[in-house]
XYZ file of N, CA, C and O in Angstrom:
256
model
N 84.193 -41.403 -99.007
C 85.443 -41.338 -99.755
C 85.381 -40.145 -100.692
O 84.421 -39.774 -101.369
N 86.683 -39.579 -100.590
C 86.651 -38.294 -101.466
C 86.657 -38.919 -102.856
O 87.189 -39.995 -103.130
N 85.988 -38.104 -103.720
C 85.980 -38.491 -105.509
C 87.620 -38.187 -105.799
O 88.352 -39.043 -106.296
N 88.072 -36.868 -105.421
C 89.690 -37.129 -106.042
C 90.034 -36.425 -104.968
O 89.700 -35.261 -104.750
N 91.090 -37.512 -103.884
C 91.672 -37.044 -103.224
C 92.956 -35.592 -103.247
O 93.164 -34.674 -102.454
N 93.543 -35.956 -104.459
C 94.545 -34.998 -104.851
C 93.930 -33.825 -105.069
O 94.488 -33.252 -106.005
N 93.112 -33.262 -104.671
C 92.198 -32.046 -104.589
C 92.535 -31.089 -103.256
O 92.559 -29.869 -103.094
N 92.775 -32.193 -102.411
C 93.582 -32.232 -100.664
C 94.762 -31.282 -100.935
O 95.435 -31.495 -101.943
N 95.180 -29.898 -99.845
C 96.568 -30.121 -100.008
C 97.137 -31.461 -99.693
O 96.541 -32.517 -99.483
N 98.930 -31.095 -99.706
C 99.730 -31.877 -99.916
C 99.855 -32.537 -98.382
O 100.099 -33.731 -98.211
N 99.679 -31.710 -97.439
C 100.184 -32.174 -96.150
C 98.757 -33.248 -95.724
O 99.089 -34.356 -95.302
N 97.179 -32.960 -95.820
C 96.207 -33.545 -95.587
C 96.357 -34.852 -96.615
O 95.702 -35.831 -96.256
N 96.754 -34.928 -97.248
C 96.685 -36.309 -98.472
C 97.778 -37.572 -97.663
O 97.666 -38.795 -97.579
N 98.759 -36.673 -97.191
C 100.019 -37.906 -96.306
C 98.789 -37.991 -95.253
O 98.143 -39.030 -95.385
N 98.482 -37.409 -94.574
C 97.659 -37.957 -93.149
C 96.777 -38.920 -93.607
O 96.782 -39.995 -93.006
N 96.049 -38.776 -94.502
C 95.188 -39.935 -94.950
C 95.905 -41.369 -95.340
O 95.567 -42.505 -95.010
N 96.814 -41.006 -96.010
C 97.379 -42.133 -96.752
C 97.820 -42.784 -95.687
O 97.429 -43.952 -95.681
N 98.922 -42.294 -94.181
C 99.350 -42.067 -93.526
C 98.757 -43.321 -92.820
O 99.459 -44.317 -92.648
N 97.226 -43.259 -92.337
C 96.573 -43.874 -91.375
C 95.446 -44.428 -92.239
O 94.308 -44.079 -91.925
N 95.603 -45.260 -93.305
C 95.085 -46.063 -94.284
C 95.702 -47.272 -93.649
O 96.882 -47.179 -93.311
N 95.082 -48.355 -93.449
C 95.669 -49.608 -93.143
C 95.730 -50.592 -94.317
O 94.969 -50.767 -95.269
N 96.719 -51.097 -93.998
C 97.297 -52.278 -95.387
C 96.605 -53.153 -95.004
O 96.014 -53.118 -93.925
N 96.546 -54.254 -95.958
C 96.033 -55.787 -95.977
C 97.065 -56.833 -96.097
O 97.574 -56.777 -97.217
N 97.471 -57.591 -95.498
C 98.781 -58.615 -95.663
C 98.162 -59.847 -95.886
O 97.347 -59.168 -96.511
N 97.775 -60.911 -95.983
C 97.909 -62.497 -95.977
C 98.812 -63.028 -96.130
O 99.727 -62.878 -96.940
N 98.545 -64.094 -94.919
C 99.235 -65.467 -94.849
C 98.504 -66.636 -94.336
O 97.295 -66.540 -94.125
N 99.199 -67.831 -94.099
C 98.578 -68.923 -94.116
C 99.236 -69.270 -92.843
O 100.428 -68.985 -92.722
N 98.475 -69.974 -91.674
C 98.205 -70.696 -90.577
C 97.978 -72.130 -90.901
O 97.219 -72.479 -91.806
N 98.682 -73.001 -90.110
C 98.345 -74.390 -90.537
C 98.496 -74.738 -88.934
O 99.568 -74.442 -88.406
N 97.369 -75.413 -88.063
C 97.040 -75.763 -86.857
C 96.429 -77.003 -87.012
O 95.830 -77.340 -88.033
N 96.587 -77.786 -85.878
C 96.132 -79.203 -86.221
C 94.072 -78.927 -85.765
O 93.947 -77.785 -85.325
N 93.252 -79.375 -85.788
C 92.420 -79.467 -85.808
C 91.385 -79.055 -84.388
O 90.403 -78.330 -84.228
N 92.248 -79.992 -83.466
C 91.969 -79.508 -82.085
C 92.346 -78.055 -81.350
O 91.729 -77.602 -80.385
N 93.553 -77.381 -82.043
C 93.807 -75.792 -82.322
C 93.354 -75.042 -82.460
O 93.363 -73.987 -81.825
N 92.673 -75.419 -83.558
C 91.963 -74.586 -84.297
C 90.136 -74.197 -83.724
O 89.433 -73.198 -83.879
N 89.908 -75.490 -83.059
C 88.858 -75.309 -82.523
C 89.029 -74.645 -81.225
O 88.081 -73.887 -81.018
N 90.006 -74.653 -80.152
C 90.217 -74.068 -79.588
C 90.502 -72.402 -79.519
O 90.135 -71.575 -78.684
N 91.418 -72.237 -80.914
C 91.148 -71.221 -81.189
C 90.177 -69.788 -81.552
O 90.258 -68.578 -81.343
N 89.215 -70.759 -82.233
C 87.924 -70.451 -82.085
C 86.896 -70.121 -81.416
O 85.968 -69.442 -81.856
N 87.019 -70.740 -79.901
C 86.334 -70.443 -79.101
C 87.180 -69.332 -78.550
O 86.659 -68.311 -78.103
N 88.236 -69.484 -78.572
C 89.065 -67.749 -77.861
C 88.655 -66.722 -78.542
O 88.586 -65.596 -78.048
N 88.330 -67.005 -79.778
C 87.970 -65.805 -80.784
C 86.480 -65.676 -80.891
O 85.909 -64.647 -81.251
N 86.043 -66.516 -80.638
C 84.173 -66.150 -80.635
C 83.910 -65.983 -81.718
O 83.286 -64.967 -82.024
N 84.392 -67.165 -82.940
C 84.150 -67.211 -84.424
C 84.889 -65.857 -85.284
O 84.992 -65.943 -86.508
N 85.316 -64.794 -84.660
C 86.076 -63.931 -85.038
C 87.388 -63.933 -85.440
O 88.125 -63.242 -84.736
N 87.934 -64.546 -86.429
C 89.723 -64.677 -85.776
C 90.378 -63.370 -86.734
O 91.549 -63.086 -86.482
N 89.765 -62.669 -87.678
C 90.493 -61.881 -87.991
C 90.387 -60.775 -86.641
O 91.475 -60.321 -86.285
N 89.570 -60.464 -86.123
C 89.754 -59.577 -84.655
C 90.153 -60.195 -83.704
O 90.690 -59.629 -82.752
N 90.033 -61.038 -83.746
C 91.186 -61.466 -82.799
C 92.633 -61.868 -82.672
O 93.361 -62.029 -81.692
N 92.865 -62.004 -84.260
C 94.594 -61.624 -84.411
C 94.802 -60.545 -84.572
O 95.971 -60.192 -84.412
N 93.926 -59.660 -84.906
C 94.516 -58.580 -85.111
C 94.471 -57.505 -83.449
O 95.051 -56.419 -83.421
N 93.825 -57.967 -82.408
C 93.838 -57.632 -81.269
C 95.034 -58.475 -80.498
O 95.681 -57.866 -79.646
N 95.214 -59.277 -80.657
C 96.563 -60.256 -80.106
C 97.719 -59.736 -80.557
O 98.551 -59.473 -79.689
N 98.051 -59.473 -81.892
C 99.375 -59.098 -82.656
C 99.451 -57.208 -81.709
O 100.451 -56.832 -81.098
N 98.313 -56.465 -81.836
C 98.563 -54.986 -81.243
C 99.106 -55.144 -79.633
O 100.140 -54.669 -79.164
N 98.066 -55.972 -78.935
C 98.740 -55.975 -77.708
C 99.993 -56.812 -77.174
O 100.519 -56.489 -76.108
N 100.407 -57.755 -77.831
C 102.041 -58.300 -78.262
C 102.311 -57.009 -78.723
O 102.383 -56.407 -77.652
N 102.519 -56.139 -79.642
C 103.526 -55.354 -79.891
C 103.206 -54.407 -78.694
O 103.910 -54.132 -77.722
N 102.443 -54.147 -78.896
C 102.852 -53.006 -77.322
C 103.268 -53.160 -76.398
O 103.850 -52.307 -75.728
N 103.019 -54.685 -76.009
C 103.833 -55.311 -74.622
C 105.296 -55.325 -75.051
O 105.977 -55.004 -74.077
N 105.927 -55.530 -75.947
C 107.021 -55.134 -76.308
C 107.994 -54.053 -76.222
O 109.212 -54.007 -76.046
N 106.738 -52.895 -76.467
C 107.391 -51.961 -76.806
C 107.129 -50.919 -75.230
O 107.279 -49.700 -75.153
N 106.886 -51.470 -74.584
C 106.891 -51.232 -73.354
C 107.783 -51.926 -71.887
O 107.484 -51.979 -70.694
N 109.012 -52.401 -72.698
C 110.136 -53.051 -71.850
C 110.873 -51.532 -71.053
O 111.825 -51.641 -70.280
């Protein structure tokens, strides 16, 4: 990590900022047997694995 980014020109500082990823939360409520199921789809992983499910849903989308 740069000590002070604003050191960057102006155009290199948007590219960074640009392709910085946000953090969102929310809450999932699954009944129990779901959730374990879910789990095994995810291989104890579920933040990579929603976040691999939600990219390839949107791209399947965006590929009509």
């Amino acid at each position: 990590m740069l000590a002070n980014p604003f050191a960057l020109p102006a155009q290199k500082r948007a590219e960074i900022i640009w392709h910085t990823p946000i953090t969102k939360r929310g809450k999932l409520k699954y009944t129990k047997d779901d959730w374990e199921q879910f789990d095994a789809k995810a291989e104890k992983n579920r933040s990579l694995f929603l976040r691999e499910m939600i990219v390839k849903t949107l791209n399947e989308d965006t590929q009509v």
